[in-house]
PDB file of C-alpha atoms and ligand atoms in Angstrom:
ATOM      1  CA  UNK A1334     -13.442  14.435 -40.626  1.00 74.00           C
ATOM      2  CA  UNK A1335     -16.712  14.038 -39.543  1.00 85.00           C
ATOM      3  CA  UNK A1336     -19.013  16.573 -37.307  1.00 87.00           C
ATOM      4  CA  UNK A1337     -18.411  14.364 -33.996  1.00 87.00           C
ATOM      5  CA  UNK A1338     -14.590  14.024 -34.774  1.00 88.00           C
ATOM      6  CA  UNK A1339     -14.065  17.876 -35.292  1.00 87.00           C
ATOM      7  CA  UNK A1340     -16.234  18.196 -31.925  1.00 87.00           C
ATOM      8  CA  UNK A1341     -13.986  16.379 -29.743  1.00 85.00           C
ATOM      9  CA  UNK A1342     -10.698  17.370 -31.310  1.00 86.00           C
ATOM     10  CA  UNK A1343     -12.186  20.959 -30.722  1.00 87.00           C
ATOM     11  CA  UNK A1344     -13.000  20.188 -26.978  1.00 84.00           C
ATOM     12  CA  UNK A1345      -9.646  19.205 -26.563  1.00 86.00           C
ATOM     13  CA  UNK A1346      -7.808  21.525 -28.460  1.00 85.00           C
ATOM     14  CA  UNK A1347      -9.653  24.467 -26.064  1.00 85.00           C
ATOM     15  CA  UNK A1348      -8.944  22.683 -22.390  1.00 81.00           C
ATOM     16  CA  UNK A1349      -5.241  22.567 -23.866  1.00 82.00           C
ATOM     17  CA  UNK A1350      -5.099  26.381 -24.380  1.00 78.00           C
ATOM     18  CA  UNK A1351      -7.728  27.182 -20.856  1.00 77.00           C
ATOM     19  CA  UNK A1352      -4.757  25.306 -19.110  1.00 73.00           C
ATOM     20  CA  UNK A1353      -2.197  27.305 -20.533  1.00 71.00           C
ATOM     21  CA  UNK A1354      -4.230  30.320 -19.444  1.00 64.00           C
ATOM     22  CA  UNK A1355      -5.427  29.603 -16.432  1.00 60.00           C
ATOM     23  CA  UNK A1356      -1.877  27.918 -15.265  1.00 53.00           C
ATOM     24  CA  UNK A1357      -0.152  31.181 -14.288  1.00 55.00           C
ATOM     25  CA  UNK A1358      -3.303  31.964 -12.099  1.00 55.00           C
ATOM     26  CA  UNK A1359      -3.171  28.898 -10.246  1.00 54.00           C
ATOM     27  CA  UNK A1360      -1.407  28.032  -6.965  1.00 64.00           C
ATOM     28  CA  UNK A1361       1.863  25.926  -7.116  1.00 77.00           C
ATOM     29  CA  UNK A1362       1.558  21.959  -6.669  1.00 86.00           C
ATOM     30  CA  UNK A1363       1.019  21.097  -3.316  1.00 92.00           C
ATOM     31  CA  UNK A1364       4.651  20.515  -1.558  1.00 95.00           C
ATOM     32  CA  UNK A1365       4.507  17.091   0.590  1.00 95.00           C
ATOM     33  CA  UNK A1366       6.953  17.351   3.346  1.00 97.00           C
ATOM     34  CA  UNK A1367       8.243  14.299   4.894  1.00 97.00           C
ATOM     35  CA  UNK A1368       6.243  13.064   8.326  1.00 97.00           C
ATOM     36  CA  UNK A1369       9.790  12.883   9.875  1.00 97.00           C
ATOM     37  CA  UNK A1370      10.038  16.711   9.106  1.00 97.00           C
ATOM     38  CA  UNK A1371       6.397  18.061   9.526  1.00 97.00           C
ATOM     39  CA  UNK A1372       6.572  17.017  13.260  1.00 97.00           C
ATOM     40  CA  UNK A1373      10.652  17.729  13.704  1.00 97.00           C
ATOM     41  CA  UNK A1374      10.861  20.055  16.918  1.00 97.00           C
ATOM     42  CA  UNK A1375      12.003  23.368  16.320  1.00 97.00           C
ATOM     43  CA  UNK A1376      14.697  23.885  19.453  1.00 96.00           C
ATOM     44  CA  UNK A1377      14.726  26.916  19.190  1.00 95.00           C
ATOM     45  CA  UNK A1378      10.956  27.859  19.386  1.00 92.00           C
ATOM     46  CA  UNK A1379       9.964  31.151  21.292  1.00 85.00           C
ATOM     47  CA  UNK A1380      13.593  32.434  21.091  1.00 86.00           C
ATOM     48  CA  UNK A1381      13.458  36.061  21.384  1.00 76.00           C
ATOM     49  CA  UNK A1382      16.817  36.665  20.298  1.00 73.00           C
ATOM     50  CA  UNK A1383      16.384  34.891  16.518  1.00 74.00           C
ATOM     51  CA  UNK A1384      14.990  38.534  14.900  1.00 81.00           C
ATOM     52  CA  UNK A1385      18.009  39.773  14.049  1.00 89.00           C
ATOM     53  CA  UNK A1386      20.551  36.764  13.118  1.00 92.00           C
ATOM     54  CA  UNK A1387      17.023  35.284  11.267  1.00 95.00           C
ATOM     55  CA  UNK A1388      16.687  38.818   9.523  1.00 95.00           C
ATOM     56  CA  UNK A1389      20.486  38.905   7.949  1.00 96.00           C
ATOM     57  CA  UNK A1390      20.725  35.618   6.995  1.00 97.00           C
ATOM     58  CA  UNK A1391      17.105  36.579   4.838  1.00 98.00           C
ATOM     59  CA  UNK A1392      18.458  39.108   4.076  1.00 98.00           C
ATOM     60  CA  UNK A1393      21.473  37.847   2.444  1.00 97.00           C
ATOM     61  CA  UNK A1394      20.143  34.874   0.744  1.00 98.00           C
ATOM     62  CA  UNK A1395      16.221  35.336   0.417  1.00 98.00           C
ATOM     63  CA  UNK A1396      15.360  38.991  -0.096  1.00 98.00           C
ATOM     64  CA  UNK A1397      16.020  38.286  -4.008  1.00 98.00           C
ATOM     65  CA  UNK A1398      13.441  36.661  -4.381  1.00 98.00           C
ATOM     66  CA  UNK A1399      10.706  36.788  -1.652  1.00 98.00           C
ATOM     67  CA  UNK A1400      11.129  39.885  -1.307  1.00 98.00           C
ATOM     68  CA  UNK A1401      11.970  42.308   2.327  1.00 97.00           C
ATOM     69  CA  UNK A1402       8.788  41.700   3.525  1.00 97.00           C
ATOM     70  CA  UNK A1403       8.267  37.813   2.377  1.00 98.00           C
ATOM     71  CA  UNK A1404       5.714  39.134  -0.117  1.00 98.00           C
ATOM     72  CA  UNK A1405       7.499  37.240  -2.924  1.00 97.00           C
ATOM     73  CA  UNK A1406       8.194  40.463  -4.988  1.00 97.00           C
ATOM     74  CA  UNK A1407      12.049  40.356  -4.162  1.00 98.00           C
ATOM     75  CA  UNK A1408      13.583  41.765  -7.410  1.00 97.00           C
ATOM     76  CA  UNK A1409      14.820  38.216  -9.245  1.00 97.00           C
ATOM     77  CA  UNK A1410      11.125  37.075  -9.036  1.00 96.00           C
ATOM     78  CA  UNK A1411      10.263  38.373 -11.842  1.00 94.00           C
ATOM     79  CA  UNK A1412      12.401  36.289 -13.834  1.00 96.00           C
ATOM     80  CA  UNK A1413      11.373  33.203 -12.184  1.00 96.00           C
ATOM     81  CA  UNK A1414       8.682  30.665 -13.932  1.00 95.00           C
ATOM     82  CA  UNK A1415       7.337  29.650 -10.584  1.00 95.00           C
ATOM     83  CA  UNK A1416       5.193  31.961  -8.389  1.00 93.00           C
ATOM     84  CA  UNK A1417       6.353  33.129  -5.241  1.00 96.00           C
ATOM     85  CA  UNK A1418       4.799  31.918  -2.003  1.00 96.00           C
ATOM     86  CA  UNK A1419       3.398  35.303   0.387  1.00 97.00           C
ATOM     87  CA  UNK A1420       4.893  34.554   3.836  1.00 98.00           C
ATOM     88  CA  UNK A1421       2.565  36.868   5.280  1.00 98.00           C
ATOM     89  CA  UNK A1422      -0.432  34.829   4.453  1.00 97.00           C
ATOM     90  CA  UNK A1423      -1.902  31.938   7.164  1.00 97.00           C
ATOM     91  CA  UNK A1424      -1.707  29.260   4.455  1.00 95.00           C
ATOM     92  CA  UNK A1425       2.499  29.826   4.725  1.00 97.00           C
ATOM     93  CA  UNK A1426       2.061  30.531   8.531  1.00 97.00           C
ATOM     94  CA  UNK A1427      -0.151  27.677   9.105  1.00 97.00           C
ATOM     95  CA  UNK A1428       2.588  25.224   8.028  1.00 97.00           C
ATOM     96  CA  UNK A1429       4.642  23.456  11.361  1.00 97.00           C
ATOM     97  CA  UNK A1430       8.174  24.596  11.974  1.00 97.00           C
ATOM     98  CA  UNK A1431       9.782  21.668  10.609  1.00 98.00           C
ATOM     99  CA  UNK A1432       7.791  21.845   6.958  1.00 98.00           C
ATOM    100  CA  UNK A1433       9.383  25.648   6.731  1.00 98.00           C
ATOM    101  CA  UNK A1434      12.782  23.857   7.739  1.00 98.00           C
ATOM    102  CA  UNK A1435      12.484  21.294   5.312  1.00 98.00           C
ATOM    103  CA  UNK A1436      11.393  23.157   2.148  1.00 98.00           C
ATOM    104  CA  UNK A1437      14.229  26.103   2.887  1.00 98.00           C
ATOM    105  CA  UNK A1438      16.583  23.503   3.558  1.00 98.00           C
ATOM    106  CA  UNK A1439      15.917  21.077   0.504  1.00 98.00           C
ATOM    107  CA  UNK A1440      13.888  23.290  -2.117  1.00 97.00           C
ATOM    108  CA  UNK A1441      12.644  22.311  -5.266  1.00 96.00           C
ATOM    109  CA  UNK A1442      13.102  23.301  -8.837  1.00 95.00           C
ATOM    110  CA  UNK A1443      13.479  27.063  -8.876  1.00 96.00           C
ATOM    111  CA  UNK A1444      13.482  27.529  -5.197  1.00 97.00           C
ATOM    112  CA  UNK A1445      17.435  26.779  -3.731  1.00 98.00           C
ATOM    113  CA  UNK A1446      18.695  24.063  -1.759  1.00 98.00           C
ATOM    114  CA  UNK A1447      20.155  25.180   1.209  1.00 98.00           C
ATOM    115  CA  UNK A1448      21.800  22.428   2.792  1.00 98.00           C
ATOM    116  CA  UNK A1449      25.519  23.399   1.918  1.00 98.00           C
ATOM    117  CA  UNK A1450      24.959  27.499   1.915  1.00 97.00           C
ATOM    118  CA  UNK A1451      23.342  27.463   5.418  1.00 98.00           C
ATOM    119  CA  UNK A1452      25.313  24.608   7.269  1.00 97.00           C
ATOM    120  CA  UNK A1453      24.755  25.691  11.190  1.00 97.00           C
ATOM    121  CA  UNK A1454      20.981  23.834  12.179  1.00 97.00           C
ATOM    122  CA  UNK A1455      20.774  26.846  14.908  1.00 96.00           C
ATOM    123  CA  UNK A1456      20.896  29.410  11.997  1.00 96.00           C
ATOM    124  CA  UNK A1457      18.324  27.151   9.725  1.00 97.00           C
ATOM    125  CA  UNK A1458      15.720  27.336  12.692  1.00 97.00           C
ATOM    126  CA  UNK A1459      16.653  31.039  13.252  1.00 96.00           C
ATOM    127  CA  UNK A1460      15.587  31.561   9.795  1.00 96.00           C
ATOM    128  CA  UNK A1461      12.631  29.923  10.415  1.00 96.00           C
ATOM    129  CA  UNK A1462      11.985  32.109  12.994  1.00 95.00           C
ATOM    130  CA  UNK A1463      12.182  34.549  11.250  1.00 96.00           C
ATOM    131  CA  UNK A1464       9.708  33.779   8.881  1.00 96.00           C
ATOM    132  CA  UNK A1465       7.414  33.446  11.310  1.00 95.00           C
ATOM    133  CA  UNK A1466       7.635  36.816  12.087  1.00 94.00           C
ATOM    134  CA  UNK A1467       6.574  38.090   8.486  1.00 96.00           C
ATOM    135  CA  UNK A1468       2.987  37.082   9.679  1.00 93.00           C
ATOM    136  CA  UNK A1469       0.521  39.719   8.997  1.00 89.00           C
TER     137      UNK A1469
HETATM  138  C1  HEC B2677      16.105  32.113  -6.678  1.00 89.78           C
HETATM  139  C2  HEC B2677      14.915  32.548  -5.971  1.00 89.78           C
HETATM  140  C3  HEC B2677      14.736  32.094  -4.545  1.00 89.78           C
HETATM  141  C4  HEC B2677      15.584  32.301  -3.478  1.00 89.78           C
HETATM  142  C5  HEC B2677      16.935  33.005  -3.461  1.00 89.78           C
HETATM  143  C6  HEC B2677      14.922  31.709  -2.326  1.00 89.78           C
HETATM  144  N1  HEC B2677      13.710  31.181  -2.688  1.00 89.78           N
HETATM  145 FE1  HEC B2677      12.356  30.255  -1.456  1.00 89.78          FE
HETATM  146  N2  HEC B2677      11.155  29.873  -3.038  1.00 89.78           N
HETATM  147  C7  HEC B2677      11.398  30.256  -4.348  1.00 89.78           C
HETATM  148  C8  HEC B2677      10.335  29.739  -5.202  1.00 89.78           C
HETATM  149  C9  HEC B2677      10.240  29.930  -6.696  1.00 89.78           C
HETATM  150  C10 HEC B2677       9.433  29.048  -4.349  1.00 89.78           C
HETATM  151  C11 HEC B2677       8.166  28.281  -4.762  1.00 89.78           C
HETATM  152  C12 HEC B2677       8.636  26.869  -4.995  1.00 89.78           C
HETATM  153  C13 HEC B2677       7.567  25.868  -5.383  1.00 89.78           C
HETATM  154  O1  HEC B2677       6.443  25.946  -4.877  1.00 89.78           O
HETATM  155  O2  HEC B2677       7.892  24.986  -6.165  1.00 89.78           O
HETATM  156  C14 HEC B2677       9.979  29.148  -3.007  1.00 89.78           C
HETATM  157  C15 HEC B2677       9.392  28.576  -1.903  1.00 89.78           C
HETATM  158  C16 HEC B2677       9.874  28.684  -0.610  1.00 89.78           C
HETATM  159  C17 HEC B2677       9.247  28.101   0.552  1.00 89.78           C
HETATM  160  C18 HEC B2677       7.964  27.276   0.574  1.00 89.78           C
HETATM  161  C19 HEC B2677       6.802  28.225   0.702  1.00 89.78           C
HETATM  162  C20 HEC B2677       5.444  27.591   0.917  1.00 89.78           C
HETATM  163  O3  HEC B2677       4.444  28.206   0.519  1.00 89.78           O
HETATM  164  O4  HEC B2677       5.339  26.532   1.515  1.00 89.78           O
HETATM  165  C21 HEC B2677      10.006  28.459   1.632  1.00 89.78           C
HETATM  166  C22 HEC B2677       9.764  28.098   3.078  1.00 89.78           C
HETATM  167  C23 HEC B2677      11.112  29.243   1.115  1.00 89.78           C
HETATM  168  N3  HEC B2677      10.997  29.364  -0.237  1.00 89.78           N
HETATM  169  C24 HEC B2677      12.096  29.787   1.918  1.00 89.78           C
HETATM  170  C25 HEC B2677      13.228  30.432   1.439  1.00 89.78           C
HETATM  171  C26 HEC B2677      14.291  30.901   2.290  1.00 89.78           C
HETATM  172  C27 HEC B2677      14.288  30.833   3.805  1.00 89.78           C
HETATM  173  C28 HEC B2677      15.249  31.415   1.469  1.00 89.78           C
HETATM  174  C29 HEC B2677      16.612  31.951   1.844  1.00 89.78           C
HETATM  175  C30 HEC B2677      17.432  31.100   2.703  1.00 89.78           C
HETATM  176  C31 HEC B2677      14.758  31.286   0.095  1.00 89.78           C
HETATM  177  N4  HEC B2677      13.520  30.692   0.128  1.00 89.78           N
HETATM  178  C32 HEC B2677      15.431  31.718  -1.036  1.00 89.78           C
HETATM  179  C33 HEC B2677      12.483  30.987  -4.794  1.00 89.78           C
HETATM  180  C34 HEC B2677      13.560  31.380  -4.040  1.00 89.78           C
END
């Protein structure tokens, strides 16, 4: 092997183990929602009475994981590979109605599908709701 070979098969061999390294640092891959569901109405928007249905249905099926305050430090997230989103922060707040909706609804890899647990659409956008209530 010559000096230029061993170079580049070094170079290589390092990015592979920086990415390992640096991968549990990073922030998830970005999550692209559907147009039809980033600009899907929530009809239930401004509802004052969606704190407490929104709470026990988070209650019952998210707490594990994200946690009772949506910090994502629920006690099964440990065990997950994926890091936890903070609902508290404005990059989760900042999100429309309908791209909460969608990703609780559909989810992805280690993150449930909801679509046969939470069948009712007016408890989906309670939940929702409810989430936007975790805002700091
Ligand atoms: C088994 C653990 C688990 C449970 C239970 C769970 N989640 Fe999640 N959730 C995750 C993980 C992991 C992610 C990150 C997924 C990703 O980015 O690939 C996530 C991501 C999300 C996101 C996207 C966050 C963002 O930053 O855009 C929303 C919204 C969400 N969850 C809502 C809910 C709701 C609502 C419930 C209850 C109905 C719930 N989750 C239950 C594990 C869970």
């Amino acid at each position: 092997m010559n000096t230029k070979t061993l170079v580049i098969v070094l170079i290589g061999v390092s990015t592979l183990f920086l990415m390992a390294f640096i991968k549990p640092f990073s922030t998830n891959e970005s999550w692209e929602v559907p147009a039809k569901y980033k600009k899907m109405k929530n009809p239930l928007a401004g509802d004052k009475d969606s704190g407490r249905v929104g709470q026990s249905l988070y209650v019952m099926h998210c707490k594990s994981c994200h946690g009772k305050t949506g910090l994502g430090n629920g006690t099964k997230s440990k065990s997950l590979k994926t890091r936890l989103p903070d609902f508290t922060q404005k990059e989760f707040q900042d999100q429309t109605d309908g791209e909460i909706y969608y990703k609780t609804i559909f989810g992805r890899d280690e993150m449930p599908s909801y679509e046969k647990k939470i069948r009712d659409d007016e408890d989906r956008w309670l939940l929702v709701n409810y989430l936007k209530t975790l805002k700091k």
